[in-house]
Amino acid sequence: MGRVIAIANQKGGVGKTTTAINLAAALAEKNKQVLLIDIDPQGNATSGVGVEKEKLEFTIYDLILGETPIQSCIEFTEFENLSLIPSNVDLAAAEIELIGIQEKEYIIKKEVDKIKDKYDFILIDCPPSLNLLTINAMTTADTVLVPIQCEYYALEGLSQLIHTINLVRERLNPYLDIEGIVFTMFDARTNLSLQVVENVRANIKQRVYSTIIPRNVRLAEAPSHGYPITIYDTKSAGAESYRALAEEVMNREEG
């Protein structure tokens, strides 16, 4: 049975999509069957694994509207063991079109349950907001992984996100858990990055991953070329960090 992890933070620019793409690729590199689901209307996870948003026959939008089965939405990427359910700007209209639909919080879950057994990991890249799409991801997921940027306002919004996760657990998905918090865009040259890490570790009662993702030029460049960092620059600090994070995620499952 595949493990479903939603990667969420309502704050934009925290490395959420970067984490979704590169964690998926690092798990696939370790011979895990991985499905990446892009539910962000910006579609950055889609283009970040080399799939052209403009040439898609079916996307997550068609799935949500019930116009196509989930199997028709799955795209094979050029990377071994990594498949994708893509997204594009059409998805921005989904929330309005779902007004009045019964059990609209469970639309993605019902579809993902049909194919869950085929994958070791299913990663969902959420939009940078706490909307119906994110709620769908949380009803589908076993856990939520939260990327946090190493900056002054890191804790701002985190308590709101944890509150939302707790609400979803109470009302919609009693099995939902917090996978953990992962620090991104860490700059070892600044005291601020170190202070943020210490502050979060001291104040948050959630699991915090040991792996810290550095601020890395190659990591920032990779998506524009349609490659995960493990392929784009396999020996870079960013690639090694996501491999280490993948090991931690896998070990949590085994532990």
PDB file of C-alpha atoms in Angstrom, residues 61-152:
ATOM      1  CA  TYR A  61      -8.536  19.249 -13.226  1.00  0.00           C
ATOM      2  CA  ASP A  62     -10.283  16.678 -15.465  1.00  0.00           C
ATOM      3  CA  LEU A  63      -9.991  14.159 -12.643  1.00  0.00           C
ATOM      4  CA  ILE A  64     -11.570  16.516 -10.086  1.00  0.00           C
ATOM      5  CA  LEU A  65     -14.479  17.299 -12.410  1.00  0.00           C
ATOM      6  CA  GLY A  66     -15.077  13.568 -12.915  1.00  0.00           C
ATOM      7  CA  GLU A  67     -14.430  13.798 -16.650  1.00  0.00           C
ATOM      8  CA  THR A  68     -11.731  11.120 -16.775  1.00  0.00           C
ATOM      9  CA  PRO A  69     -10.522   8.203 -14.621  1.00  0.00           C
ATOM     10  CA  ILE A  70      -7.281   8.590 -12.676  1.00  0.00           C
ATOM     11  CA  GLN A  71      -5.435   6.084 -14.894  1.00  0.00           C
ATOM     12  CA  SER A  72      -5.887   8.410 -17.903  1.00  0.00           C
ATOM     13  CA  CYS A  73      -4.275  11.316 -16.026  1.00  0.00           C
ATOM     14  CA  ILE A  74      -1.012   9.563 -15.169  1.00  0.00           C
ATOM     15  CA  GLU A  75       1.944  10.689 -17.273  1.00  0.00           C
ATOM     16  CA  PHE A  76       5.206   8.759 -17.372  1.00  0.00           C
ATOM     17  CA  THR A  77       8.180  11.085 -16.952  1.00  0.00           C
ATOM     18  CA  GLU A  78      11.545  10.454 -18.576  1.00  0.00           C
ATOM     19  CA  PHE A  79      12.892   9.521 -15.135  1.00  0.00           C
ATOM     20  CA  GLU A  80      12.794   5.881 -14.087  1.00  0.00           C
ATOM     21  CA  ASN A  81      10.195   4.965 -11.417  1.00  0.00           C
ATOM     22  CA  LEU A  82       8.667   8.479 -11.425  1.00  0.00           C
ATOM     23  CA  SER A  83       5.144   9.143 -12.729  1.00  0.00           C
ATOM     24  CA  LEU A  84       3.086  12.330 -12.596  1.00  0.00           C
ATOM     25  CA  ILE A  85      -0.490  13.519 -12.450  1.00  0.00           C
ATOM     26  CA  PRO A  86      -0.007  16.965 -13.978  1.00  0.00           C
ATOM     27  CA  SER A  87      -1.633  20.331 -13.436  1.00  0.00           C
ATOM     28  CA  ASN A  88      -1.995  23.583 -15.327  1.00  0.00           C
ATOM     29  CA  VAL A  89      -3.816  26.911 -15.025  1.00  0.00           C
ATOM     30  CA  ASP A  90      -7.220  25.262 -15.716  1.00  0.00           C
ATOM     31  CA  LEU A  91      -7.134  24.056 -12.119  1.00  0.00           C
ATOM     32  CA  ALA A  92      -7.631  27.608 -10.831  1.00  0.00           C
ATOM     33  CA  ALA A  93     -11.348  27.301 -11.668  1.00  0.00           C
ATOM     34  CA  ALA A  94     -11.860  23.988  -9.877  1.00  0.00           C
ATOM     35  CA  GLU A  95     -12.928  25.435  -6.531  1.00  0.00           C
ATOM     36  CA  ILE A  96     -15.792  27.423  -8.063  1.00  0.00           C
ATOM     37  CA  GLU A  97     -16.969  24.461 -10.139  1.00  0.00           C
ATOM     38  CA  LEU A  98     -17.129  22.258  -7.056  1.00  0.00           C
ATOM     39  CA  ILE A  99     -19.622  24.463  -5.200  1.00  0.00           C
ATOM     40  CA  GLY A 100     -22.584  22.310  -4.219  1.00  0.00           C
ATOM     41  CA  ILE A 101     -20.860  19.008  -5.033  1.00  0.00           C
ATOM     42  CA  GLN A 102     -21.358  16.304  -2.372  1.00  0.00           C
ATOM     43  CA  GLU A 103     -18.257  15.216  -0.428  1.00  0.00           C
ATOM     44  CA  LYS A 104     -16.068  17.563  -2.444  1.00  0.00           C
ATOM     45  CA  GLU A 105     -13.298  17.256   0.173  1.00  0.00           C
ATOM     46  CA  TYR A 106     -12.795  13.593  -0.790  1.00  0.00           C
ATOM     47  CA  ILE A 107     -12.720  13.771  -4.610  1.00  0.00           C
ATOM     48  CA  ILE A 108      -8.967  13.186  -4.967  1.00  0.00           C
ATOM     49  CA  LYS A 109      -8.889  10.588  -2.167  1.00  0.00           C
ATOM     50  CA  LYS A 110     -11.537   8.416  -3.836  1.00  0.00           C
ATOM     51  CA  GLU A 111      -9.514   8.357  -7.056  1.00  0.00           C
ATOM     52  CA  VAL A 112      -6.087   7.895  -5.466  1.00  0.00           C
ATOM     53  CA  ASP A 113      -7.385   4.956  -3.407  1.00  0.00           C
ATOM     54  CA  LYS A 114      -7.938   3.095  -6.704  1.00  0.00           C
ATOM     55  CA  ILE A 115      -4.243   3.168  -7.670  1.00  0.00           C
ATOM     56  CA  LYS A 116      -2.541   3.435  -4.276  1.00  0.00           C
ATOM     57  CA  ASP A 117      -1.291  -0.167  -4.344  1.00  0.00           C
ATOM     58  CA  LYS A 118       0.827   0.448  -7.455  1.00  0.00           C
ATOM     59  CA  TYR A 119       3.194   2.910  -5.745  1.00  0.00           C
ATOM     60  CA  ASP A 120       5.532   2.978  -2.776  1.00  0.00           C
ATOM     61  CA  PHE A 121       5.124   6.727  -2.374  1.00  0.00           C
ATOM     62  CA  ILE A 122       2.574   9.248  -3.612  1.00  0.00           C
ATOM     63  CA  LEU A 123       3.647  12.864  -3.083  1.00  0.00           C
ATOM     64  CA  ILE A 124       1.137  15.701  -3.468  1.00  0.00           C
ATOM     65  CA  ASP A 125       2.424  19.210  -4.204  1.00  0.00           C
ATOM     66  CA  CYS A 126      -0.170  21.552  -2.679  1.00  0.00           C
ATOM     67  CA  PRO A 127      -0.941  25.138  -3.695  1.00  0.00           C
ATOM     68  CA  PRO A 128       0.438  27.891  -1.413  1.00  0.00           C
ATOM     69  CA  SER A 129      -2.912  28.425   0.311  1.00  0.00           C
ATOM     70  CA  LEU A 130      -5.282  26.592   2.629  1.00  0.00           C
ATOM     71  CA  ASN A 131      -8.064  26.094   0.090  1.00  0.00           C
ATOM     72  CA  LEU A 132     -10.260  23.206  -1.034  1.00  0.00           C
ATOM     73  CA  LEU A 133      -7.441  21.700  -3.114  1.00  0.00           C
ATOM     74  CA  THR A 134      -5.177  21.581  -0.053  1.00  0.00           C
ATOM     75  CA  ILE A 135      -8.010  20.091   2.031  1.00  0.00           C
ATOM     76  CA  ASN A 136      -8.418  17.394  -0.678  1.00  0.00           C
ATOM     77  CA  ALA A 137      -4.699  16.648  -0.401  1.00  0.00           C
ATOM     78  CA  MET A 138      -4.997  16.315   3.379  1.00  0.00           C
ATOM     79  CA  THR A 139      -7.976  13.962   3.222  1.00  0.00           C
ATOM     80  CA  THR A 140      -6.001  11.819   0.741  1.00  0.00           C
ATOM     81  CA  ALA A 141      -2.701  11.874   2.633  1.00  0.00           C
ATOM     82  CA  ASP A 142      -1.385   9.744   5.459  1.00  0.00           C
ATOM     83  CA  THR A 143       0.959  12.550   6.505  1.00  0.00           C
ATOM     84  CA  VAL A 144       1.815  16.192   5.783  1.00  0.00           C
ATOM     85  CA  LEU A 145       5.411  17.266   5.221  1.00  0.00           C
ATOM     86  CA  VAL A 146       5.977  20.974   5.892  1.00  0.00           C
ATOM     87  CA  PRO A 147       8.915  22.804   4.264  1.00  0.00           C
ATOM     88  CA  ILE A 148      10.005  25.929   6.151  1.00  0.00           C
ATOM     89  CA  GLN A 149      12.332  28.580   4.829  1.00  0.00           C
ATOM     90  CA  CYS A 150      15.140  29.593   7.177  1.00  0.00           C
ATOM     91  CA  GLU A 151      14.055  33.213   7.538  1.00  0.00           C
ATOM     92  CA  TYR A 152      12.722  35.538  10.228  1.00  0.00           C
TER      93      TYR A 152
END
